[in-house]
Amino acid sequence: VGPYVLITPNESRRNQLQQIAQKELNDLERWKEEHRPGPIKLVPQRLGGKESEARARQKQQTMLMQSKYQQKHKREEYVKAKKAAEEAEILKKKAIQREKAERLEVKKRQQEMQRREMFLEDHYYKTNELLNRLDLGLPESDSCQIAHRGPESTAWSRSHAYKQALREGETRRLEEMKQEQRRKAELMEFKQKQEEEARTRAHQNEQRSYLQSLFIFCCILRVNNAFLDRLQNKTQPNSIYRSGYSG
């Protein structure tokens, strides 16, 4: 340990603080003595009312049973409300998952249609390219074909007719696919509208049923409170409580 300096205490300051503290303690004791409460003087009176002990205990037991019934009813209503909220949450999650699955299915169908269209277009172009390659060695002018009708002109006309028929068939198939895709899109849109309307109606019905159950619960609670008030007025005719007081 390093060096340190010892400071002697101030005796006069210490004595002065002790005198002040002792004076305050004496003042506090004197104030307590001056403000000490006096003896209590009450007029003798009879307590407990006019009812007997058995009657009082019976009323106490009745009130206890009523409070137990009310607590049980409240617990049951709380459990019902909690269960209804959980079921509503589960239904909401199911609806969300169903909507996601429907969107995914629509997306898959659209992708499949796009792939089929791309395949048909590629097939159409490949067929035209093949037919054009076959037509490279055939005569080009119609006058030559008319003047020299032979095996080559007959093959060219067949090839030309076959190519024309393929083109018409491909064009017709593409048009049919577009119409089918349009019809499917309209059907899917109509189905989505119907499902949305059904979900809206279900939600409205659920809210209506919840409000009805809440209204019925309030009516039952009001009737129970009125019954308990009447019972309390009958059991306590001289009580200071009134029917409007529900504890």
PDB file of C-alpha atoms in Angstrom:
ATOM      1  CA  VAL A   1       0.000   0.000   0.000  1.00  0.00           C
ATOM      2  CA  GLY A   2       1.240   3.462  -0.919  1.00  0.00           C
ATOM      3  CA  PRO A   3       1.628   6.379   1.457  1.00  0.00           C
ATOM      4  CA  TYR A   4      -1.467   8.136   2.813  1.00  0.00           C
ATOM      5  CA  VAL A   5      -2.357  11.199   4.881  1.00  0.00           C
ATOM      6  CA  LEU A   6      -4.448  10.965   8.068  1.00  0.00           C
ATOM      7  CA  ILE A   7      -6.793  13.928   8.615  1.00  0.00           C
ATOM      8  CA  THR A   8      -7.944  14.452  12.191  1.00  0.00           C
ATOM      9  CA  PRO A   9     -11.740  14.956  12.578  1.00  0.00           C
ATOM     10  CA  ASN A  10     -13.233  18.322  13.482  1.00  0.00           C
ATOM     11  CA  GLU A  11     -14.619  17.784  16.972  1.00  0.00           C
ATOM     12  CA  SER A  12     -16.608  21.009  17.075  1.00  0.00           C
ATOM     13  CA  ARG A  13     -18.376  20.235  13.782  1.00  0.00           C
ATOM     14  CA  ARG A  14     -19.180  16.709  14.958  1.00  0.00           C
ATOM     15  CA  ASN A  15     -20.603  17.962  18.281  1.00  0.00           C
ATOM     16  CA  GLN A  16     -22.704  20.545  16.466  1.00  0.00           C
ATOM     17  CA  LEU A  17     -24.235  17.899  14.120  1.00  0.00           C
ATOM     18  CA  GLN A  18     -24.961  15.608  17.063  1.00  0.00           C
ATOM     19  CA  GLN A  19     -26.736  18.405  18.922  1.00  0.00           C
ATOM     20  CA  ILE A  20     -28.862  19.221  15.865  1.00  0.00           C
ATOM     21  CA  ALA A  21     -29.820  15.564  15.422  1.00  0.00           C
ATOM     22  CA  GLN A  22     -30.672  15.170  19.115  1.00  0.00           C
ATOM     23  CA  LYS A  23     -32.817  18.321  19.006  1.00  0.00           C
ATOM     24  CA  GLU A  24     -34.742  16.997  15.991  1.00  0.00           C
ATOM     25  CA  LEU A  25     -35.360  13.663  17.748  1.00  0.00           C
ATOM     26  CA  ASN A  26     -36.623  15.465  20.843  1.00  0.00           C
ATOM     27  CA  ASP A  27     -38.949  17.604  18.701  1.00  0.00           C
ATOM     28  CA  LEU A  28     -40.304  14.479  17.001  1.00  0.00           C
ATOM     29  CA  GLU A  29     -41.024  12.771  20.324  1.00  0.00           C
ATOM     30  CA  ARG A  30     -42.718  15.896  21.664  1.00  0.00           C
ATOM     31  CA  TRP A  31     -44.883  16.168  18.534  1.00  0.00           C
ATOM     32  CA  LYS A  32     -45.911  12.491  18.865  1.00  0.00           C
ATOM     33  CA  GLU A  33     -46.898  13.076  22.477  1.00  0.00           C
ATOM     34  CA  GLU A  34     -48.951  16.138  21.560  1.00  0.00           C
ATOM     35  CA  HIS A  35     -50.752  14.447  18.664  1.00  0.00           C
ATOM     36  CA  ARG A  36     -51.368  11.086  20.317  1.00  0.00           C
ATOM     37  CA  PRO A  37     -54.962   9.929  19.585  1.00  0.00           C
ATOM     38  CA  GLY A  38     -57.291   9.867  22.537  1.00  0.00           C
ATOM     39  CA  PRO A  39     -59.630   7.103  23.628  1.00  0.00           C
ATOM     40  CA  ILE A  40     -62.399   6.023  21.241  1.00  0.00           C
ATOM     41  CA  LYS A  41     -65.929   6.480  22.521  1.00  0.00           C
ATOM     42  CA  LEU A  42     -68.655   4.656  20.565  1.00  0.00           C
ATOM     43  CA  VAL A  43     -72.311   4.276  21.324  1.00  0.00           C
ATOM     44  CA  PRO A  44     -73.141   0.599  21.991  1.00  0.00           C
ATOM     45  CA  GLN A  45     -75.238  -0.919  19.226  1.00  0.00           C
ATOM     46  CA  ARG A  46     -76.377  -4.329  18.111  1.00  0.00           C
ATOM     47  CA  LEU A  47     -74.606  -5.840  15.102  1.00  0.00           C
ATOM     48  CA  GLY A  48     -75.440  -8.709  12.718  1.00  0.00           C
ATOM     49  CA  GLY A  49     -78.967  -7.704  11.696  1.00  0.00           C
ATOM     50  CA  LYS A  50     -82.165  -9.565  12.447  1.00  0.00           C
ATOM     51  CA  GLU A  51     -81.289 -12.789  10.624  1.00  0.00           C
ATOM     52  CA  SER A  52     -80.036 -15.914  12.296  1.00  0.00           C
ATOM     53  CA  GLU A  53     -76.623 -17.458  11.723  1.00  0.00           C
ATOM     54  CA  ALA A  54     -78.117 -20.375   9.742  1.00  0.00           C
ATOM     55  CA  ARG A  55     -79.949 -17.956   7.443  1.00  0.00           C
ATOM     56  CA  ALA A  56     -76.803 -15.892   6.910  1.00  0.00           C
ATOM     57  CA  ARG A  57     -74.737 -18.982   6.121  1.00  0.00           C
ATOM     58  CA  GLN A  58     -77.416 -20.190   3.699  1.00  0.00           C
ATOM     59  CA  LYS A  59     -77.357 -16.857   1.857  1.00  0.00           C
ATOM     60  CA  GLN A  60     -73.573 -16.967   1.780  1.00  0.00           C
ATOM     61  CA  GLN A  61     -73.687 -20.477   0.267  1.00  0.00           C
ATOM     62  CA  THR A  62     -76.240 -19.337  -2.329  1.00  0.00           C
ATOM     63  CA  MET A  63     -74.091 -16.381  -3.357  1.00  0.00           C
ATOM     64  CA  LEU A  64     -71.048 -18.652  -3.575  1.00  0.00           C
ATOM     65  CA  MET A  65     -72.888 -21.099  -5.862  1.00  0.00           C
ATOM     66  CA  GLN A  66     -74.093 -18.237  -8.052  1.00  0.00           C
ATOM     67  CA  SER A  67     -70.577 -16.860  -8.370  1.00  0.00           C
ATOM     68  CA  LYS A  68     -69.281 -20.328  -9.237  1.00  0.00           C
ATOM     69  CA  TYR A  69     -71.969 -20.675 -11.936  1.00  0.00           C
ATOM     70  CA  GLN A  70     -71.075 -17.282 -13.384  1.00  0.00           C
ATOM     71  CA  GLN A  71     -67.378 -18.117 -13.427  1.00  0.00           C
ATOM     72  CA  LYS A  72     -68.097 -21.459 -15.102  1.00  0.00           C
ATOM     73  CA  HIS A  73     -70.284 -19.760 -17.709  1.00  0.00           C
ATOM     74  CA  LYS A  74     -67.585 -17.182 -18.410  1.00  0.00           C
ATOM     75  CA  ARG A  75     -64.960 -19.914 -18.801  1.00  0.00           C
ATOM     76  CA  GLU A  76     -67.185 -21.814 -21.236  1.00  0.00           C
ATOM     77  CA  GLU A  77     -67.836 -18.699 -23.293  1.00  0.00           C
ATOM     78  CA  TYR A  78     -64.116 -17.898 -23.345  1.00  0.00           C
ATOM     79  CA  VAL A  79     -63.283 -21.421 -24.527  1.00  0.00           C
ATOM     80  CA  LYS A  80     -65.958 -21.205 -27.248  1.00  0.00           C
ATOM     81  CA  ALA A  81     -64.719 -17.817 -28.442  1.00  0.00           C
ATOM     82  CA  LYS A  82     -61.114 -19.034 -28.481  1.00  0.00           C
ATOM     83  CA  LYS A  83     -62.074 -22.171 -30.410  1.00  0.00           C
ATOM     84  CA  ALA A  84     -64.076 -20.132 -32.927  1.00  0.00           C
ATOM     85  CA  ALA A  85     -61.125 -17.776 -33.429  1.00  0.00           C
ATOM     86  CA  GLU A  86     -58.761 -20.720 -33.975  1.00  0.00           C
ATOM     87  CA  GLU A  87     -61.150 -22.316 -36.483  1.00  0.00           C
ATOM     88  CA  ALA A  88     -61.483 -19.013 -38.338  1.00  0.00           C
ATOM     89  CA  GLU A  89     -57.696 -18.688 -38.479  1.00  0.00           C
ATOM     90  CA  ILE A  90     -57.372 -22.252 -39.783  1.00  0.00           C
ATOM     91  CA  LEU A  91     -60.019 -21.617 -42.460  1.00  0.00           C
ATOM     92  CA  LYS A  92     -58.246 -18.415 -43.463  1.00  0.00           C
ATOM     93  CA  LYS A  93     -54.924 -20.239 -43.822  1.00  0.00           C
ATOM     94  CA  LYS A  94     -56.594 -23.003 -45.852  1.00  0.00           C
ATOM     95  CA  ALA A  95     -58.163 -20.439 -48.170  1.00  0.00           C
ATOM     96  CA  ILE A  96     -54.780 -18.776 -48.688  1.00  0.00           C
ATOM     97  CA  GLN A  97     -53.117 -22.121 -49.461  1.00  0.00           C
ATOM     98  CA  ARG A  98     -55.956 -23.061 -51.836  1.00  0.00           C
ATOM     99  CA  GLU A  99     -55.609 -19.760 -53.664  1.00  0.00           C
ATOM    100  CA  LYS A 100     -51.852 -20.253 -53.981  1.00  0.00           C
ATOM    101  CA  ALA A 101     -52.376 -23.773 -55.359  1.00  0.00           C
ATOM    102  CA  GLU A 102     -54.916 -22.482 -57.893  1.00  0.00           C
ATOM    103  CA  ARG A 103     -52.545 -19.757 -59.031  1.00  0.00           C
ATOM    104  CA  LEU A 104     -49.757 -22.288 -59.408  1.00  0.00           C
ATOM    105  CA  GLU A 105     -52.037 -24.569 -61.427  1.00  0.00           C
ATOM    106  CA  VAL A 106     -53.041 -21.699 -63.732  1.00  0.00           C
ATOM    107  CA  LYS A 107     -49.389 -20.774 -64.188  1.00  0.00           C
ATOM    108  CA  LYS A 108     -48.513 -24.375 -65.059  1.00  0.00           C
ATOM    109  CA  ARG A 109     -51.315 -24.541 -67.623  1.00  0.00           C
ATOM    110  CA  GLN A 110     -50.225 -21.298 -69.221  1.00  0.00           C
ATOM    111  CA  GLN A 111     -46.635 -22.522 -69.440  1.00  0.00           C
ATOM    112  CA  GLU A 112     -47.834 -25.795 -70.989  1.00  0.00           C
ATOM    113  CA  MET A 113     -49.866 -23.899 -73.602  1.00  0.00           C
ATOM    114  CA  GLN A 114     -46.885 -21.698 -74.402  1.00  0.00           C
ATOM    115  CA  ARG A 115     -44.673 -24.754 -74.857  1.00  0.00           C
ATOM    116  CA  ARG A 116     -47.246 -26.354 -77.184  1.00  0.00           C
ATOM    117  CA  GLU A 117     -47.520 -23.179 -79.243  1.00  0.00           C
ATOM    118  CA  MET A 118     -43.750 -22.939 -79.515  1.00  0.00           C
ATOM    119  CA  PHE A 119     -43.580 -26.590 -80.547  1.00  0.00           C
ATOM    120  CA  LEU A 120     -46.235 -26.143 -83.245  1.00  0.00           C
ATOM    121  CA  GLU A 121     -44.564 -23.018 -84.580  1.00  0.00           C
ATOM    122  CA  ASP A 122     -41.190 -24.747 -84.669  1.00  0.00           C
ATOM    123  CA  HIS A 123     -42.780 -27.747 -86.383  1.00  0.00           C
ATOM    124  CA  TYR A 124     -44.401 -25.450 -88.931  1.00  0.00           C
ATOM    125  CA  TYR A 125     -41.148 -23.690 -89.725  1.00  0.00           C
ATOM    126  CA  LYS A 126     -39.223 -26.967 -89.967  1.00  0.00           C
ATOM    127  CA  THR A 127     -41.850 -28.392 -92.336  1.00  0.00           C
ATOM    128  CA  ASN A 128     -41.693 -25.312 -94.559  1.00  0.00           C
ATOM    129  CA  GLU A 129     -37.916 -25.465 -94.573  1.00  0.00           C
ATOM    130  CA  LEU A 130     -38.003 -29.128 -95.600  1.00  0.00           C
ATOM    131  CA  LEU A 131     -40.520 -28.464 -98.387  1.00  0.00           C
ATOM    132  CA  ASN A 132     -38.485 -25.527 -99.638  1.00  0.00           C
ATOM    133  CA  ARG A 133     -35.426 -27.746 -99.801  1.00  0.00           C
ATOM    134  CA  LEU A 134     -37.396 -30.313-101.813  1.00  0.00           C
ATOM    135  CA  ASP A 135     -38.527 -27.596-104.219  1.00  0.00           C
ATOM    136  CA  LEU A 136     -34.993 -26.406-104.998  1.00  0.00           C
ATOM    137  CA  GLY A 137     -34.461 -28.809-107.951  1.00  0.00           C
ATOM    138  CA  LEU A 138     -37.929 -28.294-109.519  1.00  0.00           C
ATOM    139  CA  PRO A 139     -38.748 -25.754-112.336  1.00  0.00           C
ATOM    140  CA  GLU A 140     -39.772 -22.303-111.143  1.00  0.00           C
ATOM    141  CA  SER A 141     -41.868 -20.813-114.017  1.00  0.00           C
ATOM    142  CA  ASP A 142     -45.446 -21.815-114.657  1.00  0.00           C
ATOM    143  CA  SER A 143     -44.951 -21.572-118.434  1.00  0.00           C
ATOM    144  CA  CYS A 144     -42.371 -24.299-118.330  1.00  0.00           C
ATOM    145  CA  GLN A 145     -44.655 -26.436-116.244  1.00  0.00           C
ATOM    146  CA  ILE A 146     -47.528 -25.920-118.686  1.00  0.00           C
ATOM    147  CA  ALA A 147     -45.366 -26.501-121.775  1.00  0.00           C
ATOM    148  CA  HIS A 148     -43.560 -29.518-120.451  1.00  0.00           C
ATOM    149  CA  ARG A 149     -45.969 -31.551-118.373  1.00  0.00           C
ATOM    150  CA  GLY A 150     -44.180 -34.647-117.232  1.00  0.00           C
ATOM    151  CA  PRO A 151     -43.182 -36.520-114.153  1.00  0.00           C
ATOM    152  CA  GLU A 152     -41.260 -33.498-112.732  1.00  0.00           C
ATOM    153  CA  SER A 153     -44.240 -31.097-113.062  1.00  0.00           C
ATOM    154  CA  THR A 154     -46.555 -33.688-111.530  1.00  0.00           C
ATOM    155  CA  ALA A 155     -44.169 -34.132-108.552  1.00  0.00           C
ATOM    156  CA  TRP A 156     -43.889 -30.376-108.142  1.00  0.00           C
ATOM    157  CA  SER A 157     -47.673 -29.907-108.140  1.00  0.00           C
ATOM    158  CA  ARG A 158     -48.068 -32.686-105.596  1.00  0.00           C
ATOM    159  CA  SER A 159     -45.341 -31.176-103.440  1.00  0.00           C
ATOM    160  CA  HIS A 160     -46.901 -27.734-103.742  1.00  0.00           C
ATOM    161  CA  ALA A 161     -50.343 -29.068-102.842  1.00  0.00           C
ATOM    162  CA  TYR A 162     -48.937 -31.028 -99.917  1.00  0.00           C
ATOM    163  CA  LYS A 163     -47.085 -27.979 -98.640  1.00  0.00           C
ATOM    164  CA  GLN A 164     -50.187 -25.833 -99.015  1.00  0.00           C
ATOM    165  CA  ALA A 165     -52.260 -28.407 -97.137  1.00  0.00           C
ATOM    166  CA  LEU A 166     -49.674 -28.539 -94.321  1.00  0.00           C
ATOM    167  CA  ARG A 167     -49.658 -24.783 -94.043  1.00  0.00           C
ATOM    168  CA  GLU A 168     -53.419 -24.640 -93.888  1.00  0.00           C
ATOM    169  CA  GLY A 169     -53.479 -27.427 -91.317  1.00  0.00           C
ATOM    170  CA  GLU A 170     -50.852 -25.739 -89.162  1.00  0.00           C
ATOM    171  CA  THR A 171     -52.656 -22.405 -89.429  1.00  0.00           C
ATOM    172  CA  ARG A 172     -55.955 -24.040 -88.501  1.00  0.00           C
ATOM    173  CA  ARG A 173     -54.394 -25.852 -85.549  1.00  0.00           C
ATOM    174  CA  LEU A 174     -52.772 -22.654 -84.312  1.00  0.00           C
ATOM    175  CA  GLU A 175     -56.073 -20.817 -84.572  1.00  0.00           C
ATOM    176  CA  GLU A 176     -57.880 -23.624 -82.756  1.00  0.00           C
ATOM    177  CA  MET A 177     -55.266 -23.621 -80.001  1.00  0.00           C
ATOM    178  CA  LYS A 178     -55.570 -19.847 -79.606  1.00  0.00           C
ATOM    179  CA  GLN A 179     -59.344 -20.117 -79.381  1.00  0.00           C
ATOM    180  CA  GLU A 180     -59.068 -22.962 -76.901  1.00  0.00           C
ATOM    181  CA  GLN A 181     -56.609 -20.971 -74.796  1.00  0.00           C
ATOM    182  CA  ARG A 182     -58.937 -17.981 -74.936  1.00  0.00           C
ATOM    183  CA  ARG A 183     -61.887 -20.121 -73.859  1.00  0.00           C
ATOM    184  CA  LYS A 184     -59.867 -21.648 -71.017  1.00  0.00           C
ATOM    185  CA  ALA A 185     -58.733 -18.217 -69.867  1.00  0.00           C
ATOM    186  CA  GLU A 186     -62.330 -16.955 -69.865  1.00  0.00           C
ATOM    187  CA  LEU A 187     -63.484 -20.089 -68.036  1.00  0.00           C
ATOM    188  CA  MET A 188     -60.691 -19.727 -65.479  1.00  0.00           C
ATOM    189  CA  GLU A 189     -61.537 -16.048 -64.950  1.00  0.00           C
ATOM    190  CA  PHE A 190     -65.221 -16.898 -64.514  1.00  0.00           C
ATOM    191  CA  LYS A 191     -64.313 -19.665 -62.065  1.00  0.00           C
ATOM    192  CA  GLN A 192     -62.077 -17.316 -60.069  1.00  0.00           C
ATOM    193  CA  LYS A 193     -64.889 -14.750 -59.896  1.00  0.00           C
ATOM    194  CA  GLN A 194     -67.303 -17.408 -58.654  1.00  0.00           C
ATOM    195  CA  GLU A 195     -64.813 -18.602 -56.024  1.00  0.00           C
ATOM    196  CA  GLU A 196     -64.163 -15.037 -54.907  1.00  0.00           C
ATOM    197  CA  GLU A 197     -67.906 -14.411 -54.579  1.00  0.00           C
ATOM    198  CA  ALA A 198     -68.293 -17.693 -52.669  1.00  0.00           C
ATOM    199  CA  ARG A 199     -65.477 -16.727 -50.279  1.00  0.00           C
ATOM    200  CA  THR A 200     -67.047 -13.295 -49.780  1.00  0.00           C
ATOM    201  CA  ARG A 201     -70.442 -14.832 -49.023  1.00  0.00           C
ATOM    202  CA  ALA A 202     -68.858 -17.356 -46.639  1.00  0.00           C
ATOM    203  CA  HIS A 203     -67.015 -14.557 -44.833  1.00  0.00           C
ATOM    204  CA  GLN A 204     -70.204 -12.512 -44.543  1.00  0.00           C
ATOM    205  CA  ASN A 205     -72.123 -15.542 -43.246  1.00  0.00           C
ATOM    206  CA  GLU A 206     -69.375 -16.224 -40.720  1.00  0.00           C
ATOM    207  CA  GLN A 207     -69.474 -12.624 -39.487  1.00  0.00           C
ATOM    208  CA  ARG A 208     -73.271 -12.725 -39.306  1.00  0.00           C
ATOM    209  CA  SER A 209     -73.235 -15.974 -37.292  1.00  0.00           C
ATOM    210  CA  TYR A 210     -70.580 -14.560 -34.950  1.00  0.00           C
ATOM    211  CA  LEU A 211     -72.642 -11.408 -34.355  1.00  0.00           C
ATOM    212  CA  GLN A 212     -75.765 -13.490 -33.749  1.00  0.00           C
ATOM    213  CA  SER A 213     -73.967 -15.689 -31.210  1.00  0.00           C
ATOM    214  CA  LEU A 214     -72.541 -12.581 -29.509  1.00  0.00           C
ATOM    215  CA  PHE A 215     -76.016 -11.023 -29.359  1.00  0.00           C
ATOM    216  CA  ILE A 216     -77.466 -14.229 -27.865  1.00  0.00           C
ATOM    217  CA  PHE A 217     -74.663 -14.339 -25.288  1.00  0.00           C
ATOM    218  CA  CYS A 218     -75.344 -10.727 -24.284  1.00  0.00           C
ATOM    219  CA  CYS A 219     -79.068 -11.475 -23.931  1.00  0.00           C
ATOM    220  CA  ILE A 220     -78.357 -14.534 -21.785  1.00  0.00           C
ATOM    221  CA  LEU A 221     -75.926 -12.558 -19.635  1.00  0.00           C
ATOM    222  CA  ARG A 222     -78.489  -9.760 -19.187  1.00  0.00           C
ATOM    223  CA  VAL A 223     -81.187 -12.268 -18.194  1.00  0.00           C
ATOM    224  CA  ASN A 224     -78.818 -13.967 -15.727  1.00  0.00           C
ATOM    225  CA  ASN A 225     -77.889 -10.634 -14.162  1.00  0.00           C
ATOM    226  CA  ALA A 226     -81.562  -9.674 -13.816  1.00  0.00           C
ATOM    227  CA  PHE A 227     -82.331 -13.057 -12.242  1.00  0.00           C
ATOM    228  CA  LEU A 228     -79.455 -12.703  -9.799  1.00  0.00           C
ATOM    229  CA  ASP A 229     -80.561  -9.174  -8.900  1.00  0.00           C
ATOM    230  CA  ARG A 230     -84.121 -10.340  -8.215  1.00  0.00           C
ATOM    231  CA  LEU A 231     -82.822 -13.255  -6.163  1.00  0.00           C
ATOM    232  CA  GLN A 232     -80.591 -10.927  -4.159  1.00  0.00           C
ATOM    233  CA  ASN A 233     -83.494  -8.521  -3.513  1.00  0.00           C
ATOM    234  CA  LYS A 234     -85.652 -11.410  -2.305  1.00  0.00           C
ATOM    235  CA  THR A 235     -82.967 -12.826  -0.006  1.00  0.00           C
ATOM    236  CA  GLN A 236     -81.920  -9.377   1.341  1.00  0.00           C
ATOM    237  CA  PRO A 237     -85.038  -7.172   1.724  1.00  0.00           C
ATOM    238  CA  ASN A 238     -83.312  -4.750   4.122  1.00  0.00           C
ATOM    239  CA  SER A 239     -80.037  -4.543   2.185  1.00  0.00           C
ATOM    240  CA  ILE A 240     -78.674  -1.251   0.944  1.00  0.00           C
ATOM    241  CA  TYR A 241     -78.073  -2.760  -2.522  1.00  0.00           C
ATOM    242  CA  ARG A 242     -80.503  -2.239  -5.392  1.00  0.00           C
ATOM    243  CA  SER A 243     -81.336  -4.203  -8.547  1.00  0.00           C
ATOM    244  CA  GLY A 244     -79.075  -2.034 -10.684  1.00  0.00           C
ATOM    245  CA  TYR A 245     -76.000  -3.038  -8.733  1.00  0.00           C
ATOM    246  CA  SER A 246     -74.309  -6.193 -10.040  1.00  0.00           C
ATOM    247  CA  GLY A 247     -71.245  -6.345  -7.792  1.00  0.00           C
TER     248      GLY A 247
END
